[in-house]
PDB file of C-alpha atoms and ligand atoms in Angstrom:
ATOM      1  CA  MET A  13       4.179  -5.969 -25.501  1.00 93.00           C
ATOM      2  CA  VAL A  14       2.241  -4.398 -22.612  1.00 98.00           C
ATOM      3  CA  GLU A  15      -1.287  -3.997 -24.191  1.00 98.00           C
ATOM      4  CA  ILE A  16      -2.258  -0.497 -22.959  1.00 98.00           C
ATOM      5  CA  LEU A  17      -6.065   0.248 -21.602  1.00 98.00           C
ATOM      6  CA  ARG A  18      -6.813   3.977 -21.051  1.00 97.00           C
ATOM      7  CA  THR A  19     -11.022   4.087 -20.352  1.00 96.00           C
ATOM      8  CA  PRO A  20     -13.380   2.093 -17.954  1.00 96.00           C
ATOM      9  CA  ASP A  21     -15.099   0.827 -20.304  1.00 96.00           C
ATOM     10  CA  ALA A  22     -12.247  -0.662 -22.229  1.00 97.00           C
ATOM     11  CA  LEU A  23     -10.743  -2.625 -18.926  1.00 98.00           C
ATOM     12  CA  ALA A  24     -14.494  -3.782 -18.879  1.00 97.00           C
ATOM     13  CA  ALA A  25     -14.636  -5.035 -22.225  1.00 98.00           C
ATOM     14  CA  PHE A  26     -11.174  -6.884 -21.945  1.00 98.00           C
ATOM     15  CA  ARG A  27     -12.571  -8.361 -18.914  1.00 97.00           C
ATOM     16  CA  ALA A  28     -15.892  -9.242 -20.773  1.00 97.00           C
ATOM     17  CA  SER A  29     -13.345 -11.147 -23.342  1.00 97.00           C
ATOM     18  CA  HIS A  30     -10.957 -12.476 -21.295  1.00 97.00           C
ATOM     19  CA  GLY A  31     -13.527 -15.019 -19.696  1.00 90.00           C
ATOM     20  CA  THR A  32     -13.016 -16.965 -16.418  1.00 90.00           C
ATOM     21  CA  ALA A  33     -11.202 -20.280 -18.478  1.00 93.00           C
ATOM     22  CA  ARG A  34      -7.821 -18.283 -17.354  1.00 96.00           C
ATOM     23  CA  ARG A  35      -7.213 -16.855 -14.180  1.00 98.00           C
ATOM     24  CA  LEU A  36      -6.635 -12.840 -13.722  1.00 98.00           C
ATOM     25  CA  ALA A  37      -4.890 -11.394 -11.212  1.00 98.00           C
ATOM     26  CA  MET A  38      -4.810  -7.438 -11.059  1.00 99.00           C
ATOM     27  CA  VAL A  39      -1.613  -5.064  -8.924  1.00 99.00           C
ATOM     28  CA  PRO A  40      -3.525  -1.613  -7.881  1.00 98.00           C
ATOM     29  CA  THR A  41      -0.447   0.996  -8.073  1.00 98.00           C
ATOM     30  CA  MET A  42      -0.117   4.929  -7.952  1.00 98.00           C
ATOM     31  CA  GLY A  43       3.091   4.158 -10.683  1.00 98.00           C
ATOM     32  CA  PHE A  44       6.275   5.465  -9.918  1.00 97.00           C
ATOM     33  CA  LEU A  45       6.951   1.666 -10.313  1.00 98.00           C
ATOM     34  CA  HIS A  46       9.984   0.625  -7.753  1.00 97.00           C
ATOM     35  CA  GLU A  47      11.391  -2.600  -6.342  1.00 97.00           C
ATOM     36  CA  GLY A  48       8.537  -3.013  -4.275  1.00 98.00           C
ATOM     37  CA  HIS A  49       6.324  -3.157  -6.617  1.00 98.00           C
ATOM     38  CA  VAL A  50       8.041  -5.114  -8.444  1.00 98.00           C
ATOM     39  CA  SER A  51       8.026  -7.669  -6.298  1.00 98.00           C
ATOM     40  CA  LEU A  52       4.289  -7.234  -5.955  1.00 98.00           C
ATOM     41  CA  LEU A  53       4.138  -7.667 -10.154  1.00 98.00           C
ATOM     42  CA  ARG A  54       6.699 -10.814  -9.854  1.00 98.00           C
ATOM     43  CA  GLY A  55       4.204 -12.201  -7.070  1.00 98.00           C
ATOM     44  CA  ALA A  56       1.346 -11.732  -9.726  1.00 98.00           C
ATOM     45  CA  ARG A  57       3.121 -13.595 -12.035  1.00 98.00           C
ATOM     46  CA  ARG A  58       3.906 -16.859  -9.539  1.00 98.00           C
ATOM     47  CA  LEU A  59       0.711 -16.868  -8.809  1.00 98.00           C
ATOM     48  CA  VAL A  60      -0.689 -16.685 -12.086  1.00 98.00           C
ATOM     49  CA  PRO A  61       1.743 -17.789 -14.007  1.00 97.00           C
ATOM     50  CA  SER A  62       1.060 -17.065 -18.474  1.00 96.00           C
ATOM     51  CA  GLU A  63      -0.081 -20.263 -19.194  1.00 95.00           C
ATOM     52  CA  HIS A  64      -2.632 -19.802 -16.715  1.00 94.00           C
ATOM     53  CA  GLY A  65      -3.750 -16.369 -16.852  1.00 96.00           C
ATOM     54  CA  THR A  66      -2.809 -12.749 -16.903  1.00 98.00           C
ATOM     55  CA  VAL A  67      -1.638  -9.895 -15.265  1.00 98.00           C
ATOM     56  CA  LEU A  68      -3.455  -7.152 -14.913  1.00 98.00           C
ATOM     57  CA  LEU A  69      -1.405  -3.656 -14.102  1.00 99.00           C
ATOM     58  CA  THR A  70      -3.381  -0.512 -12.829  1.00 98.00           C
ATOM     59  CA  ILE A  71      -1.363   2.686 -12.501  1.00 98.00           C
ATOM     60  CA  PHE A  72      -3.554   5.736 -11.288  1.00 97.00           C
ATOM     61  CA  VAL A  73      -2.931   8.525  -9.050  1.00 96.00           C
ATOM     62  CA  ASN A  74      -5.603   8.435  -7.020  1.00 96.00           C
ATOM     63  CA  PRO A  75      -6.779  12.369  -6.137  1.00 95.00           C
ATOM     64  CA  THR A  76      -9.481  11.017  -3.680  1.00 95.00           C
ATOM     65  CA  GLN A  77      -6.817   9.241  -1.201  1.00 96.00           C
ATOM     66  CA  PHE A  78      -5.117  13.285  -1.273  1.00 96.00           C
ATOM     67  CA  ALA A  79      -5.678  15.728   1.731  1.00 94.00           C
ATOM     68  CA  ASP A  80      -5.513  19.778   0.090  1.00 93.00           C
ATOM     69  CA  ASN A  81      -2.301  20.290   1.820  1.00 91.00           C
ATOM     70  CA  GLU A  82      -0.785  16.784   0.276  1.00 93.00           C
ATOM     71  CA  ASP A  83       1.412  15.844  -2.501  1.00 93.00           C
ATOM     72  CA  LEU A  84      -1.240  15.080  -5.760  1.00 95.00           C
ATOM     73  CA  GLY A  85       0.373  17.783  -7.472  1.00 94.00           C
ATOM     74  CA  VAL A  86       4.520  16.850  -7.419  1.00 93.00           C
ATOM     75  CA  TYR A  87       3.629  12.919  -6.531  1.00 95.00           C
ATOM     76  CA  PRO A  88       6.330  11.275  -9.244  1.00 95.00           C
ATOM     77  CA  ARG A  89       5.209  10.630 -12.368  1.00 96.00           C
ATOM     78  CA  ASP A  90       6.669   7.995 -14.911  1.00 97.00           C
ATOM     79  CA  GLU A  91       4.746   5.893 -16.930  1.00 97.00           C
ATOM     80  CA  ALA A  92       6.774   5.023 -19.704  1.00 98.00           C
ATOM     81  CA  GLY A  93       9.339   4.018 -17.231  1.00 98.00           C
ATOM     82  CA  ASP A  94       6.522   2.463 -15.291  1.00 98.00           C
ATOM     83  CA  LEU A  95       5.498   0.298 -18.650  1.00 98.00           C
ATOM     84  CA  ALA A  96       9.467  -1.339 -19.320  1.00 98.00           C
ATOM     85  CA  LYS A  97       9.625  -2.221 -15.797  1.00 98.00           C
ATOM     86  CA  ALA A  98       6.047  -4.153 -16.304  1.00 98.00           C
ATOM     87  CA  GLU A  99       7.327  -5.497 -19.139  1.00 98.00           C
ATOM     88  CA  ALA A 100      10.244  -6.880 -17.497  1.00 98.00           C
ATOM     89  CA  CYS A 101       7.649  -8.061 -15.096  1.00 98.00           C
ATOM     90  CA  GLY A 102       5.790 -10.256 -17.162  1.00 98.00           C
ATOM     91  CA  VAL A 103       2.883  -7.486 -16.914  1.00 98.00           C
ATOM     92  CA  ASP A 104       0.116  -8.428 -20.040  1.00 98.00           C
ATOM     93  CA  VAL A 105      -2.142  -5.386 -19.830  1.00 98.00           C
ATOM     94  CA  ALA A 106      -1.896  -1.983 -17.757  1.00 98.00           C
ATOM     95  CA  PHE A 107      -4.947  -0.027 -17.384  1.00 98.00           C
ATOM     96  CA  CYS A 108      -3.398   3.890 -17.143  1.00 98.00           C
ATOM     97  CA  PRO A 109      -6.571   6.300 -17.228  1.00 96.00           C
ATOM     98  CA  THR A 110      -5.690   9.205 -18.184  1.00 84.00           C
ATOM     99  CA  ASP A 111      -8.188  11.021 -18.102  1.00 76.00           C
ATOM    100  CA  PRO A 112     -10.357  11.625 -14.407  1.00 85.00           C
ATOM    101  CA  ALA A 113     -13.448   8.783 -15.778  1.00 88.00           C
ATOM    102  CA  LEU A 114     -12.268   6.622 -13.255  1.00 91.00           C
ATOM    103  CA  LEU A 115     -13.884   8.868 -11.078  1.00 91.00           C
ATOM    104  CA  TYR A 116     -17.223   9.413 -12.495  1.00 88.00           C
ATOM    105  CA  PRO A 117     -19.885   9.215 -13.238  1.00 86.00           C
ATOM    106  CA  SER A 118     -20.740  10.829 -10.020  1.00 86.00           C
ATOM    107  CA  ARG A 119     -18.504  11.420  -7.276  1.00 88.00           C
ATOM    108  CA  GLN A 120     -21.480  10.627  -4.353  1.00 93.00           C
ATOM    109  CA  THR A 121     -20.935   6.786  -4.133  1.00 95.00           C
ATOM    110  CA  TRP A 122     -17.912   6.320  -1.394  1.00 97.00           C
ATOM    111  CA  VAL A 123     -16.472   3.285  -0.009  1.00 98.00           C
ATOM    112  CA  ASP A 124     -15.244   3.659   3.923  1.00 98.00           C
ATOM    113  CA  VAL A 125     -14.435   0.881   6.413  1.00 98.00           C
ATOM    114  CA  GLU A 126     -15.195   2.819   9.499  1.00 96.00           C
ATOM    115  CA  GLY A 127     -13.363   1.455  12.463  1.00 94.00           C
ATOM    116  CA  LEU A 128     -10.130   0.271  10.888  1.00 98.00           C
ATOM    117  CA  SER A 129      -9.480   3.607   9.423  1.00 97.00           C
ATOM    118  CA  THR A 130      -9.608   5.930  12.482  1.00 96.00           C
ATOM    119  CA  GLY A 131      -6.444   4.883  13.892  1.00 96.00           C
ATOM    120  CA  LEU A 132      -2.481   5.355  12.350  1.00 98.00           C
ATOM    121  CA  CYS A 133      -2.792   7.474   9.284  1.00 98.00           C
ATOM    122  CA  GLY A 134      -6.395   7.248   9.486  1.00 97.00           C
ATOM    123  CA  GLY A 135      -5.964  10.195  12.201  1.00 95.00           C
ATOM    124  CA  SER A 136      -3.433  12.863  10.479  1.00 92.00           C
ATOM    125  CA  ARG A 137      -5.533  11.522   6.743  1.00 95.00           C
ATOM    126  CA  PRO A 138      -8.947  11.442   7.836  1.00 93.00           C
ATOM    127  CA  ARG A 139     -10.058  10.696   4.034  1.00 94.00           C
ATOM    128  CA  HIS A 140      -7.188   8.693   2.850  1.00 97.00           C
ATOM    129  CA  PHE A 141      -8.765   5.191   3.364  1.00 98.00           C
ATOM    130  CA  ARG A 142     -12.121   6.127   2.113  1.00 98.00           C
ATOM    131  CA  GLY A 143     -10.362   7.491  -0.932  1.00 97.00           C
ATOM    132  CA  VAL A 144      -8.310   4.189  -1.511  1.00 98.00           C
ATOM    133  CA  CYS A 145     -11.016   2.183  -0.607  1.00 98.00           C
ATOM    134  CA  THR A 146     -13.532   3.843  -3.388  1.00 97.00           C
ATOM    135  CA  ILE A 147     -11.075   3.349  -5.945  1.00 97.00           C
ATOM    136  CA  VAL A 148     -10.340  -0.123  -5.167  1.00 98.00           C
ATOM    137  CA  ALA A 149     -13.694  -0.966  -5.347  1.00 98.00           C
ATOM    138  CA  LYS A 150     -14.071   0.315  -8.907  1.00 97.00           C
ATOM    139  CA  LEU A 151     -11.130  -1.081 -10.048  1.00 98.00           C
ATOM    140  CA  TRP A 152     -12.160  -4.286  -8.597  1.00 98.00           C
ATOM    141  CA  GLY A 153     -15.688  -3.729 -10.409  1.00 98.00           C
ATOM    142  CA  LEU A 154     -14.213  -3.642 -13.436  1.00 98.00           C
ATOM    143  CA  ALA A 155     -12.064  -6.007 -13.544  1.00 98.00           C
ATOM    144  CA  ARG A 156     -13.256  -8.230 -11.202  1.00 98.00           C
ATOM    145  CA  PRO A 157     -10.031 -10.154 -10.557  1.00 98.00           C
ATOM    146  CA  ASP A 158      -9.301 -13.731  -9.289  1.00 98.00           C
ATOM    147  CA  VAL A 159      -6.402 -12.833  -7.144  1.00 98.00           C
ATOM    148  CA  ALA A 160      -5.209  -8.767  -6.153  1.00 99.00           C
ATOM    149  CA  VAL A 161      -1.293  -8.156  -4.855  1.00 99.00           C
ATOM    150  CA  PHE A 162      -0.895  -5.981  -2.079  1.00 98.00           C
ATOM    151  CA  GLY A 163       2.856  -4.650  -0.637  1.00 98.00           C
ATOM    152  CA  GLU A 164       2.887  -4.821   3.157  1.00 98.00           C
ATOM    153  CA  LYS A 165       4.612  -1.720   3.768  1.00 98.00           C
ATOM    154  CA  ASP A 166       1.031  -0.139   3.649  1.00 98.00           C
ATOM    155  CA  PHE A 167      -0.245  -2.804   6.309  1.00 98.00           C
ATOM    156  CA  GLN A 168      -3.279  -0.626   7.817  1.00 98.00           C
ATOM    157  CA  GLN A 169      -4.559  -0.058   4.162  1.00 98.00           C
ATOM    158  CA  LEU A 170      -3.704  -3.625   3.926  1.00 98.00           C
ATOM    159  CA  ALA A 171      -6.312  -4.572   6.787  1.00 98.00           C
ATOM    160  CA  ILE A 172      -9.255  -2.101   5.922  1.00 98.00           C
ATOM    161  CA  LEU A 173      -9.505  -3.700   2.553  1.00 98.00           C
ATOM    162  CA  ARG A 174      -9.451  -6.856   3.420  1.00 98.00           C
ATOM    163  CA  ARG A 175     -12.219  -5.952   5.815  1.00 98.00           C
ATOM    164  CA  MET A 176     -13.805  -4.169   2.599  1.00 98.00           C
ATOM    165  CA  HIS A 177     -13.075  -7.221   0.587  1.00 98.00           C
ATOM    166  CA  ALA A 178     -14.651  -9.704   3.178  1.00 98.00           C
ATOM    167  CA  ASP A 179     -17.672  -7.226   4.035  1.00 98.00           C
ATOM    168  CA  LEU A 180     -18.298  -6.532   0.390  1.00 98.00           C
ATOM    169  CA  PHE A 181     -18.533  -9.986  -0.860  1.00 98.00           C
ATOM    170  CA  LEU A 182     -15.991  -9.407  -3.482  1.00 98.00           C
ATOM    171  CA  CYS A 183     -14.900 -11.689  -5.690  1.00 98.00           C
ATOM    172  CA  GLY A 184     -11.537 -13.066  -6.127  1.00 98.00           C
ATOM    173  CA  GLU A 185      -8.918 -13.418  -3.015  1.00 98.00           C
ATOM    174  CA  ILE A 186      -6.253 -10.715  -1.463  1.00 99.00           C
ATOM    175  CA  VAL A 187      -2.774 -11.787  -1.412  1.00 98.00           C
ATOM    176  CA  SER A 188      -0.069  -9.628   0.339  1.00 98.00           C
ATOM    177  CA  MET A 189       4.143  -9.377  -0.162  1.00 98.00           C
ATOM    178  CA  PRO A 190       6.815  -8.657   2.105  1.00 98.00           C
ATOM    179  CA  ILE A 191       7.918  -4.995   2.419  1.00 98.00           C
ATOM    180  CA  VAL A 192      11.197  -4.366   0.461  1.00 98.00           C
ATOM    181  CA  ARG A 193      13.819  -2.268   1.541  1.00 98.00           C
ATOM    182  CA  GLY A 194      16.912  -0.872   0.285  1.00 97.00           C
ATOM    183  CA  PRO A 195      20.179  -1.963   0.902  1.00 97.00           C
ATOM    184  CA  ASP A 196      20.652   0.360   3.754  1.00 96.00           C
ATOM    185  CA  GLY A 197      17.420  -0.936   4.946  1.00 98.00           C
ATOM    186  CA  LEU A 198      14.771   2.081   3.953  1.00 98.00           C
ATOM    187  CA  ALA A 199      11.468   0.390   2.811  1.00 98.00           C
ATOM    188  CA  MET A 200      10.442   1.259  -0.751  1.00 98.00           C
ATOM    189  CA  SER A 201       8.513   3.516  -1.408  1.00 97.00           C
ATOM    190  CA  SER A 202       8.021   6.371  -4.596  1.00 94.00           C
ATOM    191  CA  ARG A 203       8.419   9.101  -2.039  1.00 95.00           C
ATOM    192  CA  ASN A 204      11.528   7.894  -1.575  1.00 97.00           C
ATOM    193  CA  SER A 205      12.346   9.801  -4.990  1.00 96.00           C
ATOM    194  CA  LYS A 206      11.674  13.387  -3.393  1.00 95.00           C
ATOM    195  CA  LEU A 207      14.123  12.403  -0.541  1.00 95.00           C
ATOM    196  CA  SER A 208      17.314  14.696  -0.656  1.00 95.00           C
ATOM    197  CA  VAL A 209      20.928  12.597   0.298  1.00 95.00           C
ATOM    198  CA  GLN A 210      20.311  14.542   4.003  1.00 93.00           C
ATOM    199  CA  ALA A 211      17.007  13.819   4.561  1.00 94.00           C
ATOM    200  CA  ARG A 212      17.296   9.847   3.140  1.00 95.00           C
ATOM    201  CA  ALA A 213      20.066   9.980   5.878  1.00 94.00           C
ATOM    202  CA  GLN A 214      17.887  11.238   8.650  1.00 93.00           C
ATOM    203  CA  ALA A 215      14.684   8.803   7.459  1.00 95.00           C
ATOM    204  CA  LEU A 216      16.893   6.152   8.163  1.00 95.00           C
ATOM    205  CA  SER A 217      16.402   6.269  12.065  1.00 94.00           C
ATOM    206  CA  ILE A 218      13.005   4.510  11.443  1.00 96.00           C
ATOM    207  CA  PRO A 219      14.462   1.221  10.095  1.00 96.00           C
ATOM    208  CA  ALA A 220      16.830   1.936  13.000  1.00 95.00           C
ATOM    209  CA  LEU A 221      13.671   2.135  15.401  1.00 96.00           C
ATOM    210  CA  LEU A 222      11.948  -1.208  14.217  1.00 97.00           C
ATOM    211  CA  ALA A 223      15.697  -2.706  14.352  1.00 96.00           C
ATOM    212  CA  GLU A 224      15.916  -1.332  18.189  1.00 95.00           C
ATOM    213  CA  VAL A 225      12.057  -3.251  18.587  1.00 97.00           C
ATOM    214  CA  ARG A 226      12.917  -6.522  17.632  1.00 97.00           C
ATOM    215  CA  ARG A 227      16.041  -6.572  19.511  1.00 96.00           C
ATOM    216  CA  ARG A 228      14.528  -5.449  22.253  1.00 96.00           C
ATOM    217  CA  PHE A 229      11.409  -8.578  21.831  1.00 97.00           C
ATOM    218  CA  SER A 230      13.904 -11.325  21.226  1.00 98.00           C
ATOM    219  CA  GLU A 231      15.360 -10.467  23.925  1.00 97.00           C
ATOM    220  CA  GLY A 232      12.265 -11.141  25.514  1.00 97.00           C
ATOM    221  CA  GLN A 233      10.538  -7.673  26.235  1.00 96.00           C
ATOM    222  CA  ARG A 234       6.764  -7.651  25.882  1.00 97.00           C
ATOM    223  CA  THR A 235       4.806  -4.419  26.812  1.00 97.00           C
ATOM    224  CA  SER A 236       5.327  -1.279  24.616  1.00 95.00           C
ATOM    225  CA  ALA A 237       6.814   0.780  27.328  1.00 93.00           C
ATOM    226  CA  GLN A 238       9.824  -1.413  27.373  1.00 95.00           C
ATOM    227  CA  LEU A 239       9.864  -1.683  23.773  1.00 96.00           C
ATOM    228  CA  LEU A 240       9.262   1.706  22.591  1.00 94.00           C
ATOM    229  CA  ASP A 241       9.761   4.511  25.364  1.00 87.00           C
ATOM    230  CA  ASP A 242      13.421   5.121  25.157  1.00 81.00           C
ATOM    231  CA  ALA A 243      13.842   3.565  21.334  1.00 80.00           C
ATOM    232  CA  THR A 244      11.677   5.876  19.492  1.00 82.00           C
ATOM    233  CA  ARG A 245      14.091   8.772  20.991  1.00 81.00           C
ATOM    234  CA  GLN A 246      16.130   7.555  17.096  1.00 79.00           C
ATOM    235  CA  LEU A 247      13.369   9.690  15.530  1.00 84.00           C
ATOM    236  CA  GLN A 248      14.005  13.881  16.152  1.00 74.00           C
ATOM    237  CA  PRO A 249      11.275  15.654  17.964  1.00 67.00           C
ATOM    238  CA  GLY A 250       8.795  17.109  15.433  1.00 67.00           C
ATOM    239  CA  VAL A 251       9.250  14.735  12.473  1.00 89.00           C
ATOM    240  CA  VAL A 252       7.334  11.914  14.319  1.00 93.00           C
ATOM    241  CA  ASP A 253       3.780  11.684  13.108  1.00 94.00           C
ATOM    242  CA  TYR A 254       2.974   8.367  14.969  1.00 95.00           C
ATOM    243  CA  VAL A 255       4.808   5.508  16.311  1.00 96.00           C
ATOM    244  CA  GLU A 256       2.719   2.700  17.475  1.00 96.00           C
ATOM    245  CA  MET A 257       1.591  -0.902  18.920  1.00 97.00           C
ATOM    246  CA  VAL A 258      -1.206  -2.431  17.703  1.00 98.00           C
ATOM    247  CA  ASP A 259      -3.048  -5.893  17.293  1.00 98.00           C
ATOM    248  CA  ALA A 260      -1.926  -7.008  13.661  1.00 98.00           C
ATOM    249  CA  GLN A 261      -5.605  -8.059  13.272  1.00 96.00           C
ATOM    250  CA  ASP A 262      -8.115  -5.166  14.407  1.00 97.00           C
ATOM    251  CA  LEU A 263      -5.451  -2.475  14.697  1.00 98.00           C
ATOM    252  CA  SER A 264      -6.420  -1.425  18.123  1.00 97.00           C
ATOM    253  CA  ARG A 265      -4.074  -0.170  20.719  1.00 96.00           C
ATOM    254  CA  VAL A 266      -2.164  -2.653  22.551  1.00 97.00           C
ATOM    255  CA  GLN A 267       0.344  -2.368  25.738  1.00 97.00           C
ATOM    256  CA  THR A 268       1.683  -6.040  25.900  1.00 98.00           C
ATOM    257  CA  VAL A 269       2.593  -8.407  23.057  1.00 98.00           C
ATOM    258  CA  VAL A 270       0.138 -11.826  23.322  1.00 98.00           C
ATOM    259  CA  ALA A 271      -0.454 -11.959  19.597  1.00 98.00           C
ATOM    260  CA  PRO A 272       0.941 -10.321  16.278  1.00 98.00           C
ATOM    261  CA  THR A 273       1.306  -7.204  16.933  1.00 98.00           C
ATOM    262  CA  LEU A 274       2.046  -4.588  14.797  1.00 98.00           C
ATOM    263  CA  VAL A 275       4.650  -1.120  15.595  1.00 98.00           C
ATOM    264  CA  ALA A 276       4.141   0.982  12.878  1.00 98.00           C
ATOM    265  CA  VAL A 277       5.656   4.292  12.374  1.00 97.00           C
ATOM    266  CA  ALA A 278       4.968   7.315  10.479  1.00 97.00           C
ATOM    267  CA  ALA A 279       7.517  10.685  10.204  1.00 96.00           C
ATOM    268  CA  ARG A 280       8.682  13.444   7.749  1.00 95.00           C
ATOM    269  CA  PHE A 281      11.505  14.018   6.542  1.00 94.00           C
ATOM    270  CA  GLY A 282      12.525  17.087   4.508  1.00 93.00           C
ATOM    271  CA  GLY A 283       8.689  17.632   4.236  1.00 93.00           C
ATOM    272  CA  VAL A 284       8.203  13.505   2.818  1.00 95.00           C
ATOM    273  CA  ARG A 285       6.105  11.762   4.903  1.00 95.00           C
ATOM    274  CA  LEU A 286       7.308   7.872   5.074  1.00 96.00           C
ATOM    275  CA  ILE A 287       5.585   5.037   6.352  1.00 98.00           C
ATOM    276  CA  ASP A 288       7.242   1.511   7.505  1.00 98.00           C
ATOM    277  CA  ASN A 289       6.584  -1.507  10.209  1.00 98.00           C
ATOM    278  CA  THR A 290       7.587  -4.495  11.926  1.00 98.00           C
ATOM    279  CA  VAL A 291       5.220  -7.325  13.152  1.00 98.00           C
ATOM    280  CA  LEU A 292       5.896  -9.351  15.959  1.00 98.00           C
ATOM    281  CA  ARG A 293       4.986 -12.345  16.659  1.00 98.00           C
ATOM    282  CA  PRO A 294       5.547 -14.136  20.085  1.00 94.00           C
TER     283      PRO A 294
HETATM  284  O1  PAF B 314      -1.179   1.509  -2.014  1.00 81.80           O
HETATM  285  C1  PAF B 314      -1.479   2.221  -3.095  1.00 81.80           C
HETATM  286  O2  PAF B 314      -0.497   2.473  -4.732  1.00 81.80           O
HETATM  287  C2  PAF B 314      -2.982   3.036  -3.527  1.00 81.80           C
HETATM  288  O3  PAF B 314      -3.200   3.168  -2.451  1.00 81.80           O
HETATM  289  C3  PAF B 314      -3.721   2.241  -4.370  1.00 81.80           C
HETATM  290  C4  PAF B 314      -3.945   0.686  -3.482  1.00 81.80           C
HETATM  291  C5  PAF B 314      -3.367   1.730  -5.498  1.00 81.80           C
HETATM  292  C6  PAF B 314      -5.116   2.248  -4.676  1.00 81.80           C
HETATM  293  O4  PAF B 314      -4.344   3.732  -5.255  1.00 81.80           O
END
């Protein structure tokens, strides 16, 4: 059975009694678990086998990372289903706070990673990463994990959390897991459940675009003009938030691929905003 903790105090008490002899792996999520999350949970279990430690899943739909015009109110939730999946993945403990206690005692303290948060998704979601970093820092302080596992689909989030982890001298380490795709190539996301059949079909233009960019790259094309220009026509006008090539380390724009380069896409289909990416390695 997965042990369920409901309050920050309960998580802190759990951590205190857990001790340091056994390792603790934390997988922070907003729930509505899909195959991408399952790969994070299984990855955490591999990193910390049962005989050596504990896998902690956290489920919290964090209001502070949603803007007023975003989908907080309709964000999909299914705690019972999530806990069944967690159990099947060998999760030991789930932190599912039912009240907003995680946002308090005050709402005066924010963790803001400045430079990396401004481009890509930060352009259209200006306070998003501040909300993400603040909640992950709180979870980190309560759980003090030996390792925390995040997915590479949220590549910018991962880069920002790595920066926060280093800059705040947080304990433990961050491990990332590759993107998981459905049989049609669409990257797994809780928001996929909100796509109509038609919108899902249109959304396949994202993995198609990324596959086209990878094909051109494998043929030796290296400039953003060669790699992106008419490839982006695969996405219908009006749906695209951004298609960008940036350095995979510092997320600065690049014109020519000379180091690992992230090709990142954000677009809306039937009102559902999806992100995806691939890394080109010369
Ligand atoms: O990636 C997510 O699901 C969220 O941004 C996270 C890291 C759980 C913080 O709320």
